[in-house]
Amino acid sequence: MKAVNAEQHARIDLACALRSASRMGLGEGICNHFSAEVPGHAGHFLINPQGLHWSEVTPADLVTVDAQGKKVAGKHEVEPTAFFIHGAAHRSKPDAKCVLHTHMPFATTLTVVHGGRVEPVSQVALKFLGRTAYDENYNGLALDDAEGARIVTGLKHADILFLANHGIIVTGPAIDLAFDDLYYLERACMLQVLGMGTGKPLRMVPEKIARLTAAQMTDDTQARLHFIALKRLLDRDEPGWSNLG
């Protein structure tokens, strides 16, 4: 079913992000959440519902919540803890129209070792130069607004936040751009973790070259084309994925 308005487009895009992340092995059970601001409705957000696997979510399944995580519309419920992190991220960073939280394996690996950082050791890692922050304090599950607010403090000057012993948060001005960052972040972390596993020193890119390359990667064209391609793959492999109701 084709979208006819901005909210429906957003629903389709968020469902695409969830299903594509599942296909890539970036999800964990029925945990973790993706959220996006409802176009034209500041303070309202779409989020995946409680109990559904990312691989089965359709646009019609997404739930609308307000900035405090209270359900506004939708046929499903939302996990009570789901919006403590997401709400805080959206509230504290108005340009974060999309917030993606995962426990994807290679990026999360860097949160379980002392001093884990995305290092400038691969071309893809340079995409994130100067865009990451690190929360070094794990306080258990984010079960209240105070912990959510504490966690997302690191996003003030960053697009991506690594949560100690936990996972990562990727924010972006649009769903397709945030998802592209999510995908390539995991690729960068995978190369680094595999490299670390050889026991040999990592080969750092010199700072001058790293900054030059990062500046060359600011065009959004490839990211948007990537996301369009993911929709084509879903159209081919998973008929009905974009059902709006």
PDB file of C-alpha atoms in Angstrom:
ATOM      1  CA  MET A   1       0.000   0.000   0.000  1.00  0.00           C
ATOM      2  CA  LYS A   2       1.443   3.377  -1.007  1.00  0.00           C
ATOM      3  CA  ALA A   3       1.750   6.171   1.509  1.00  0.00           C
ATOM      4  CA  VAL A   4      -0.409   9.216   0.888  1.00  0.00           C
ATOM      5  CA  ASN A   5       0.823  11.527   3.657  1.00  0.00           C
ATOM      6  CA  ALA A   6       3.965  12.317   5.643  1.00  0.00           C
ATOM      7  CA  GLU A   7       3.031  10.188   8.644  1.00  0.00           C
ATOM      8  CA  GLN A   8       2.419   7.152   6.473  1.00  0.00           C
ATOM      9  CA  HIS A   9       5.777   7.682   4.778  1.00  0.00           C
ATOM     10  CA  ALA A  10       7.405   7.814   8.222  1.00  0.00           C
ATOM     11  CA  ARG A  11       5.618   4.628   9.269  1.00  0.00           C
ATOM     12  CA  ILE A  12       6.842   2.807   6.186  1.00  0.00           C
ATOM     13  CA  ASP A  13      10.392   4.061   6.700  1.00  0.00           C
ATOM     14  CA  LEU A  14      10.481   3.042  10.368  1.00  0.00           C
ATOM     15  CA  ALA A  15       9.093  -0.409   9.546  1.00  0.00           C
ATOM     16  CA  CYS A  16      11.754  -0.728   6.845  1.00  0.00           C
ATOM     17  CA  ALA A  17      14.449   0.205   9.349  1.00  0.00           C
ATOM     18  CA  LEU A  18      13.229  -2.373  11.870  1.00  0.00           C
ATOM     19  CA  ARG A  19      12.894  -5.189   9.355  1.00  0.00           C
ATOM     20  CA  SER A  20      16.207  -4.400   7.692  1.00  0.00           C
ATOM     21  CA  ALA A  21      17.984  -4.295  11.042  1.00  0.00           C
ATOM     22  CA  SER A  22      16.555  -7.715  11.813  1.00  0.00           C
ATOM     23  CA  ARG A  23      17.745  -9.096   8.486  1.00  0.00           C
ATOM     24  CA  MET A  24      21.230  -7.799   9.306  1.00  0.00           C
ATOM     25  CA  GLY A  25      21.318  -9.395  12.755  1.00  0.00           C
ATOM     26  CA  LEU A  26      21.277  -6.075  14.600  1.00  0.00           C
ATOM     27  CA  GLY A  27      18.329  -6.875  16.868  1.00  0.00           C
ATOM     28  CA  GLU A  28      18.152  -8.808  20.138  1.00  0.00           C
ATOM     29  CA  GLY A  29      15.037 -10.866  20.796  1.00  0.00           C
ATOM     30  CA  ILE A  30      12.038  -8.541  21.039  1.00  0.00           C
ATOM     31  CA  CYS A  31      14.100  -5.937  22.896  1.00  0.00           C
ATOM     32  CA  ASN A  32      15.443  -2.561  21.759  1.00  0.00           C
ATOM     33  CA  HIS A  33      13.499   0.193  20.055  1.00  0.00           C
ATOM     34  CA  PHE A  34      13.482   2.521  17.085  1.00  0.00           C
ATOM     35  CA  SER A  35      11.545   5.782  17.293  1.00  0.00           C
ATOM     36  CA  ALA A  36      10.846   8.692  14.971  1.00  0.00           C
ATOM     37  CA  GLU A  37       9.001  11.978  15.336  1.00  0.00           C
ATOM     38  CA  VAL A  38       5.619  12.076  13.623  1.00  0.00           C
ATOM     39  CA  PRO A  39       5.999  14.601  10.776  1.00  0.00           C
ATOM     40  CA  GLY A  40       4.001  17.740  11.477  1.00  0.00           C
ATOM     41  CA  HIS A  41       3.258  16.676  15.068  1.00  0.00           C
ATOM     42  CA  ALA A  42       6.116  17.847  17.279  1.00  0.00           C
ATOM     43  CA  GLY A  43       6.130  15.973  20.573  1.00  0.00           C
ATOM     44  CA  HIS A  44       4.553  12.817  19.111  1.00  0.00           C
ATOM     45  CA  PHE A  45       6.646   9.819  18.151  1.00  0.00           C
ATOM     46  CA  LEU A  46       6.296   6.468  16.416  1.00  0.00           C
ATOM     47  CA  ILE A  47       7.858   3.473  18.168  1.00  0.00           C
ATOM     48  CA  ASN A  48       7.808  -0.291  17.732  1.00  0.00           C
ATOM     49  CA  PRO A  49       5.317  -2.089  20.011  1.00  0.00           C
ATOM     50  CA  GLN A  50       5.905  -4.483  22.858  1.00  0.00           C
ATOM     51  CA  GLY A  51       6.031  -8.167  21.987  1.00  0.00           C
ATOM     52  CA  LEU A  52       6.601  -7.995  18.243  1.00  0.00           C
ATOM     53  CA  HIS A  53       9.829  -9.149  16.646  1.00  0.00           C
ATOM     54  CA  TRP A  54      11.413  -6.555  14.393  1.00  0.00           C
ATOM     55  CA  SER A  55      11.052  -8.933  11.463  1.00  0.00           C
ATOM     56  CA  GLU A  56       7.249  -8.901  11.686  1.00  0.00           C
ATOM     57  CA  VAL A  57       6.542  -5.208  12.330  1.00  0.00           C
ATOM     58  CA  THR A  58       4.443  -3.428   9.702  1.00  0.00           C
ATOM     59  CA  PRO A  59       3.714   0.312   9.486  1.00  0.00           C
ATOM     60  CA  ALA A  60       0.262  -0.377  10.930  1.00  0.00           C
ATOM     61  CA  ASP A  61       1.811  -1.950  14.050  1.00  0.00           C
ATOM     62  CA  LEU A  62       3.748   1.139  15.102  1.00  0.00           C
ATOM     63  CA  VAL A  63       2.475   2.940  18.186  1.00  0.00           C
ATOM     64  CA  THR A  64       2.228   6.713  18.602  1.00  0.00           C
ATOM     65  CA  VAL A  65       3.378   8.077  21.967  1.00  0.00           C
ATOM     66  CA  ASP A  66       3.902  11.536  23.411  1.00  0.00           C
ATOM     67  CA  ALA A  67       7.178  12.907  24.749  1.00  0.00           C
ATOM     68  CA  GLN A  68       6.567  11.211  28.120  1.00  0.00           C
ATOM     69  CA  GLY A  69       5.991   7.832  26.467  1.00  0.00           C
ATOM     70  CA  LYS A  70       2.213   7.824  26.991  1.00  0.00           C
ATOM     71  CA  LYS A  71       0.324   5.976  24.278  1.00  0.00           C
ATOM     72  CA  VAL A  72      -1.597   8.292  21.973  1.00  0.00           C
ATOM     73  CA  ALA A  73      -2.682   5.850  19.264  1.00  0.00           C
ATOM     74  CA  GLY A  74      -2.092   2.288  18.133  1.00  0.00           C
ATOM     75  CA  LYS A  75      -3.483  -1.222  18.435  1.00  0.00           C
ATOM     76  CA  HIS A  76      -0.548  -2.514  20.493  1.00  0.00           C
ATOM     77  CA  GLU A  77       1.017  -1.565  23.803  1.00  0.00           C
ATOM     78  CA  VAL A  78       4.480  -0.108  24.372  1.00  0.00           C
ATOM     79  CA  GLU A  79       7.015  -1.680  26.706  1.00  0.00           C
ATOM     80  CA  PRO A  80       6.956   0.477  29.880  1.00  0.00           C
ATOM     81  CA  THR A  81      10.713   1.072  29.803  1.00  0.00           C
ATOM     82  CA  ALA A  82      10.840   1.751  26.074  1.00  0.00           C
ATOM     83  CA  PHE A  83      10.658   5.513  26.092  1.00  0.00           C
ATOM     84  CA  PHE A  84      12.825   6.458  29.066  1.00  0.00           C
ATOM     85  CA  ILE A  85      15.875   6.557  26.798  1.00  0.00           C
ATOM     86  CA  HIS A  86      14.089   7.555  23.601  1.00  0.00           C
ATOM     87  CA  GLY A  87      11.996  10.287  25.186  1.00  0.00           C
ATOM     88  CA  ALA A  88      15.029  11.813  26.844  1.00  0.00           C
ATOM     89  CA  ALA A  89      16.958  11.712  23.566  1.00  0.00           C
ATOM     90  CA  HIS A  90      14.168  13.363  21.587  1.00  0.00           C
ATOM     91  CA  ARG A  91      13.525  15.990  24.264  1.00  0.00           C
ATOM     92  CA  SER A  92      17.156  16.922  24.792  1.00  0.00           C
ATOM     93  CA  LYS A  93      18.086  16.915  21.108  1.00  0.00           C
ATOM     94  CA  PRO A  94      15.284  18.447  19.011  1.00  0.00           C
ATOM     95  CA  ASP A  95      17.119  17.763  15.742  1.00  0.00           C
ATOM     96  CA  ALA A  96      17.116  14.033  16.570  1.00  0.00           C
ATOM     97  CA  LYS A  97      14.024  13.167  14.556  1.00  0.00           C
ATOM     98  CA  CYS A  98      15.004   9.499  14.676  1.00  0.00           C
ATOM     99  CA  VAL A  99      16.529   7.576  17.606  1.00  0.00           C
ATOM    100  CA  LEU A 100      17.766   4.003  17.158  1.00  0.00           C
ATOM    101  CA  HIS A 101      18.780   1.945  20.193  1.00  0.00           C
ATOM    102  CA  THR A 102      20.316  -1.493  19.704  1.00  0.00           C
ATOM    103  CA  HIS A 103      22.519  -4.063  21.370  1.00  0.00           C
ATOM    104  CA  MET A 104      24.080  -4.968  18.009  1.00  0.00           C
ATOM    105  CA  PRO A 105      27.011  -7.314  18.637  1.00  0.00           C
ATOM    106  CA  PHE A 106      30.176  -5.657  17.380  1.00  0.00           C
ATOM    107  CA  ALA A 107      29.340  -2.123  18.508  1.00  0.00           C
ATOM    108  CA  THR A 108      28.232  -3.458  21.888  1.00  0.00           C
ATOM    109  CA  THR A 109      31.518  -5.362  22.164  1.00  0.00           C
ATOM    110  CA  LEU A 110      33.281  -2.007  22.439  1.00  0.00           C
ATOM    111  CA  THR A 111      31.062  -1.145  25.432  1.00  0.00           C
ATOM    112  CA  VAL A 112      32.185  -4.198  27.421  1.00  0.00           C
ATOM    113  CA  VAL A 113      35.939  -3.535  27.299  1.00  0.00           C
ATOM    114  CA  HIS A 114      37.826  -0.820  29.144  1.00  0.00           C
ATOM    115  CA  GLY A 115      38.508   2.161  26.929  1.00  0.00           C
ATOM    116  CA  GLY A 116      36.447   0.844  24.034  1.00  0.00           C
ATOM    117  CA  ARG A 117      36.337   3.507  21.322  1.00  0.00           C
ATOM    118  CA  VAL A 118      35.698   3.626  17.599  1.00  0.00           C
ATOM    119  CA  GLU A 119      39.249   4.035  16.373  1.00  0.00           C
ATOM    120  CA  PRO A 120      40.265   5.529  12.985  1.00  0.00           C
ATOM    121  CA  VAL A 121      41.478   2.218  11.608  1.00  0.00           C
ATOM    122  CA  SER A 122      39.197   1.668   8.614  1.00  0.00           C
ATOM    123  CA  GLN A 123      37.747   3.897   5.940  1.00  0.00           C
ATOM    124  CA  VAL A 124      34.227   3.267   7.197  1.00  0.00           C
ATOM    125  CA  ALA A 125      35.220   4.248  10.751  1.00  0.00           C
ATOM    126  CA  LEU A 126      36.203   7.695   9.492  1.00  0.00           C
ATOM    127  CA  LYS A 127      32.510   8.358   8.779  1.00  0.00           C
ATOM    128  CA  PHE A 128      32.121   8.699  12.565  1.00  0.00           C
ATOM    129  CA  LEU A 129      35.127  10.861  13.324  1.00  0.00           C
ATOM    130  CA  GLY A 130      34.161  13.421  15.972  1.00  0.00           C
ATOM    131  CA  ARG A 131      30.551  12.182  16.062  1.00  0.00           C
ATOM    132  CA  THR A 132      30.662   9.693  18.947  1.00  0.00           C
ATOM    133  CA  ALA A 133      30.373   9.980  22.729  1.00  0.00           C
ATOM    134  CA  TYR A 134      30.754   7.440  25.519  1.00  0.00           C
ATOM    135  CA  ASP A 135      28.771   6.963  28.715  1.00  0.00           C
ATOM    136  CA  GLU A 136      31.120   5.166  31.109  1.00  0.00           C
ATOM    137  CA  ASN A 137      28.625   4.484  33.916  1.00  0.00           C
ATOM    138  CA  TYR A 138      26.262   1.526  33.827  1.00  0.00           C
ATOM    139  CA  ASN A 139      23.433   1.848  36.356  1.00  0.00           C
ATOM    140  CA  GLY A 140      21.232  -1.109  35.415  1.00  0.00           C
ATOM    141  CA  LEU A 141      18.037  -0.859  33.384  1.00  0.00           C
ATOM    142  CA  ALA A 142      16.823   2.626  32.447  1.00  0.00           C
ATOM    143  CA  LEU A 143      13.614   2.494  34.483  1.00  0.00           C
ATOM    144  CA  ASP A 144      12.951   6.177  35.102  1.00  0.00           C
ATOM    145  CA  ASP A 145      13.214   9.592  33.497  1.00  0.00           C
ATOM    146  CA  ALA A 146      16.219  10.571  35.602  1.00  0.00           C
ATOM    147  CA  GLU A 147      18.330   7.688  34.316  1.00  0.00           C
ATOM    148  CA  GLY A 148      17.188   8.331  30.763  1.00  0.00           C
ATOM    149  CA  ALA A 149      18.159  11.980  31.065  1.00  0.00           C
ATOM    150  CA  ARG A 150      21.542  11.059  32.555  1.00  0.00           C
ATOM    151  CA  ILE A 151      22.302   8.608  29.785  1.00  0.00           C
ATOM    152  CA  VAL A 152      21.560  10.962  26.914  1.00  0.00           C
ATOM    153  CA  THR A 153      23.650  13.839  28.295  1.00  0.00           C
ATOM    154  CA  GLY A 154      26.422  12.554  26.054  1.00  0.00           C
ATOM    155  CA  LEU A 155      24.366  13.199  22.936  1.00  0.00           C
ATOM    156  CA  LYS A 156      24.594  16.969  23.392  1.00  0.00           C
ATOM    157  CA  HIS A 157      27.591  17.168  21.070  1.00  0.00           C
ATOM    158  CA  ALA A 158      27.388  13.790  19.351  1.00  0.00           C
ATOM    159  CA  ASP A 159      25.167  11.787  17.021  1.00  0.00           C
ATOM    160  CA  ILE A 160      26.114   8.409  18.458  1.00  0.00           C
ATOM    161  CA  LEU A 161      26.395   7.319  22.070  1.00  0.00           C
ATOM    162  CA  PHE A 162      28.046   4.153  23.372  1.00  0.00           C
ATOM    163  CA  LEU A 163      26.516   2.969  26.662  1.00  0.00           C
ATOM    164  CA  ALA A 164      28.916   1.116  28.963  1.00  0.00           C
ATOM    165  CA  ASN A 165      28.056  -2.590  29.352  1.00  0.00           C
ATOM    166  CA  HIS A 166      24.849  -2.016  27.399  1.00  0.00           C
ATOM    167  CA  GLY A 167      24.605  -0.980  23.744  1.00  0.00           C
ATOM    168  CA  ILE A 168      24.451   2.064  21.497  1.00  0.00           C
ATOM    169  CA  ILE A 169      22.165   4.926  20.498  1.00  0.00           C
ATOM    170  CA  VAL A 170      22.228   6.423  17.014  1.00  0.00           C
ATOM    171  CA  THR A 171      20.384   9.676  16.329  1.00  0.00           C
ATOM    172  CA  GLY A 172      19.694  11.422  13.063  1.00  0.00           C
ATOM    173  CA  PRO A 173      17.636  14.088  11.309  1.00  0.00           C
ATOM    174  CA  ALA A 174      15.766  11.459   9.282  1.00  0.00           C
ATOM    175  CA  ILE A 175      15.093   7.730   9.452  1.00  0.00           C
ATOM    176  CA  ASP A 176      17.072   6.833   6.338  1.00  0.00           C
ATOM    177  CA  LEU A 177      20.147   8.794   7.428  1.00  0.00           C
ATOM    178  CA  ALA A 178      20.085   7.399  10.967  1.00  0.00           C
ATOM    179  CA  PHE A 179      19.746   3.859   9.658  1.00  0.00           C
ATOM    180  CA  ASP A 180      22.673   4.284   7.286  1.00  0.00           C
ATOM    181  CA  ASP A 181      24.789   5.374  10.254  1.00  0.00           C
ATOM    182  CA  LEU A 182      23.591   2.377  12.265  1.00  0.00           C
ATOM    183  CA  TYR A 183      24.567  -0.038   9.507  1.00  0.00           C
ATOM    184  CA  TYR A 184      27.997   1.442   8.906  1.00  0.00           C
ATOM    185  CA  LEU A 185      28.713   1.851  12.605  1.00  0.00           C
ATOM    186  CA  GLU A 186      28.331  -1.884  13.069  1.00  0.00           C
ATOM    187  CA  ARG A 187      30.560  -2.505  10.052  1.00  0.00           C
ATOM    188  CA  ALA A 188      33.242  -0.203  11.460  1.00  0.00           C
ATOM    189  CA  CYS A 189      33.077  -1.894  14.855  1.00  0.00           C
ATOM    190  CA  MET A 190      33.150  -5.348  13.259  1.00  0.00           C
ATOM    191  CA  LEU A 191      36.375  -4.568  11.385  1.00  0.00           C
ATOM    192  CA  GLN A 192      37.944  -3.128  14.521  1.00  0.00           C
ATOM    193  CA  VAL A 193      36.940  -6.026  16.781  1.00  0.00           C
ATOM    194  CA  LEU A 194      38.138  -8.582  14.223  1.00  0.00           C
ATOM    195  CA  GLY A 195      41.384  -6.667  13.903  1.00  0.00           C
ATOM    196  CA  MET A 196      41.822  -6.576  17.674  1.00  0.00           C
ATOM    197  CA  GLY A 197      41.258 -10.322  17.733  1.00  0.00           C
ATOM    198  CA  THR A 198      44.357 -10.976  15.636  1.00  0.00           C
ATOM    199  CA  GLY A 199      46.530  -9.722  18.490  1.00  0.00           C
ATOM    200  CA  LYS A 200      48.392  -7.428  16.107  1.00  0.00           C
ATOM    201  CA  PRO A 201      48.497  -3.634  16.526  1.00  0.00           C
ATOM    202  CA  LEU A 202      45.710  -1.708  14.839  1.00  0.00           C
ATOM    203  CA  ARG A 203      46.811   0.411  11.893  1.00  0.00           C
ATOM    204  CA  MET A 204      45.669   3.962  12.694  1.00  0.00           C
ATOM    205  CA  VAL A 205      44.891   6.400   9.881  1.00  0.00           C
ATOM    206  CA  PRO A 206      46.912   9.618  10.374  1.00  0.00           C
ATOM    207  CA  GLU A 207      44.773  12.435  11.784  1.00  0.00           C
ATOM    208  CA  LYS A 208      45.183  14.710   8.754  1.00  0.00           C
ATOM    209  CA  ILE A 209      44.021  12.007   6.355  1.00  0.00           C
ATOM    210  CA  ALA A 210      41.263  10.940   8.729  1.00  0.00           C
ATOM    211  CA  ARG A 211      39.815  14.460   8.902  1.00  0.00           C
ATOM    212  CA  LEU A 212      40.058  14.896   5.143  1.00  0.00           C
ATOM    213  CA  THR A 213      38.257  11.620   4.523  1.00  0.00           C
ATOM    214  CA  ALA A 214      35.541  12.392   7.074  1.00  0.00           C
ATOM    215  CA  ALA A 215      34.881  15.681   5.299  1.00  0.00           C
ATOM    216  CA  GLN A 216      34.552  13.789   2.015  1.00  0.00           C
ATOM    217  CA  MET A 217      31.786  11.627   3.505  1.00  0.00           C
ATOM    218  CA  THR A 218      29.226  14.328   4.282  1.00  0.00           C
ATOM    219  CA  ASP A 219      27.087  13.883   1.133  1.00  0.00           C
ATOM    220  CA  ASP A 220      23.805  12.132   2.020  1.00  0.00           C
ATOM    221  CA  THR A 221      23.136  10.754  -1.476  1.00  0.00           C
ATOM    222  CA  GLN A 222      24.531   7.277  -0.881  1.00  0.00           C
ATOM    223  CA  ALA A 223      22.713   6.949   2.446  1.00  0.00           C
ATOM    224  CA  ARG A 224      19.363   7.779   0.896  1.00  0.00           C
ATOM    225  CA  LEU A 225      19.935   5.449  -2.062  1.00  0.00           C
ATOM    226  CA  HIS A 226      20.951   2.694   0.371  1.00  0.00           C
ATOM    227  CA  PHE A 227      17.628   2.973   2.185  1.00  0.00           C
ATOM    228  CA  ILE A 228      15.640   2.972  -1.062  1.00  0.00           C
ATOM    229  CA  ALA A 229      17.465  -0.214  -2.023  1.00  0.00           C
ATOM    230  CA  LEU A 230      16.510  -1.812   1.300  1.00  0.00           C
ATOM    231  CA  LYS A 231      12.846  -1.106   0.534  1.00  0.00           C
ATOM    232  CA  ARG A 232      13.233  -2.828  -2.832  1.00  0.00           C
ATOM    233  CA  LEU A 233      14.691  -5.874  -1.105  1.00  0.00           C
ATOM    234  CA  LEU A 234      11.743  -5.998   1.285  1.00  0.00           C
ATOM    235  CA  ASP A 235       9.297  -5.625  -1.604  1.00  0.00           C
ATOM    236  CA  ARG A 236      10.996  -8.589  -3.275  1.00  0.00           C
ATOM    237  CA  ASP A 237      11.400 -10.846  -0.254  1.00  0.00           C
ATOM    238  CA  GLU A 238       8.681  -9.920   2.251  1.00  0.00           C
ATOM    239  CA  PRO A 239       5.358  -9.101   0.530  1.00  0.00           C
ATOM    240  CA  GLY A 240       3.013  -7.204   2.832  1.00  0.00           C
ATOM    241  CA  TRP A 241       5.773  -5.666   4.915  1.00  0.00           C
ATOM    242  CA  SER A 242       4.562  -2.120   4.148  1.00  0.00           C
ATOM    243  CA  ASN A 243       0.908  -2.703   5.116  1.00  0.00           C
ATOM    244  CA  LEU A 244      -0.565   0.494   6.508  1.00  0.00           C
ATOM    245  CA  GLY A 245      -3.663  -1.073   8.001  1.00  0.00           C
TER     246      GLY A 245
END
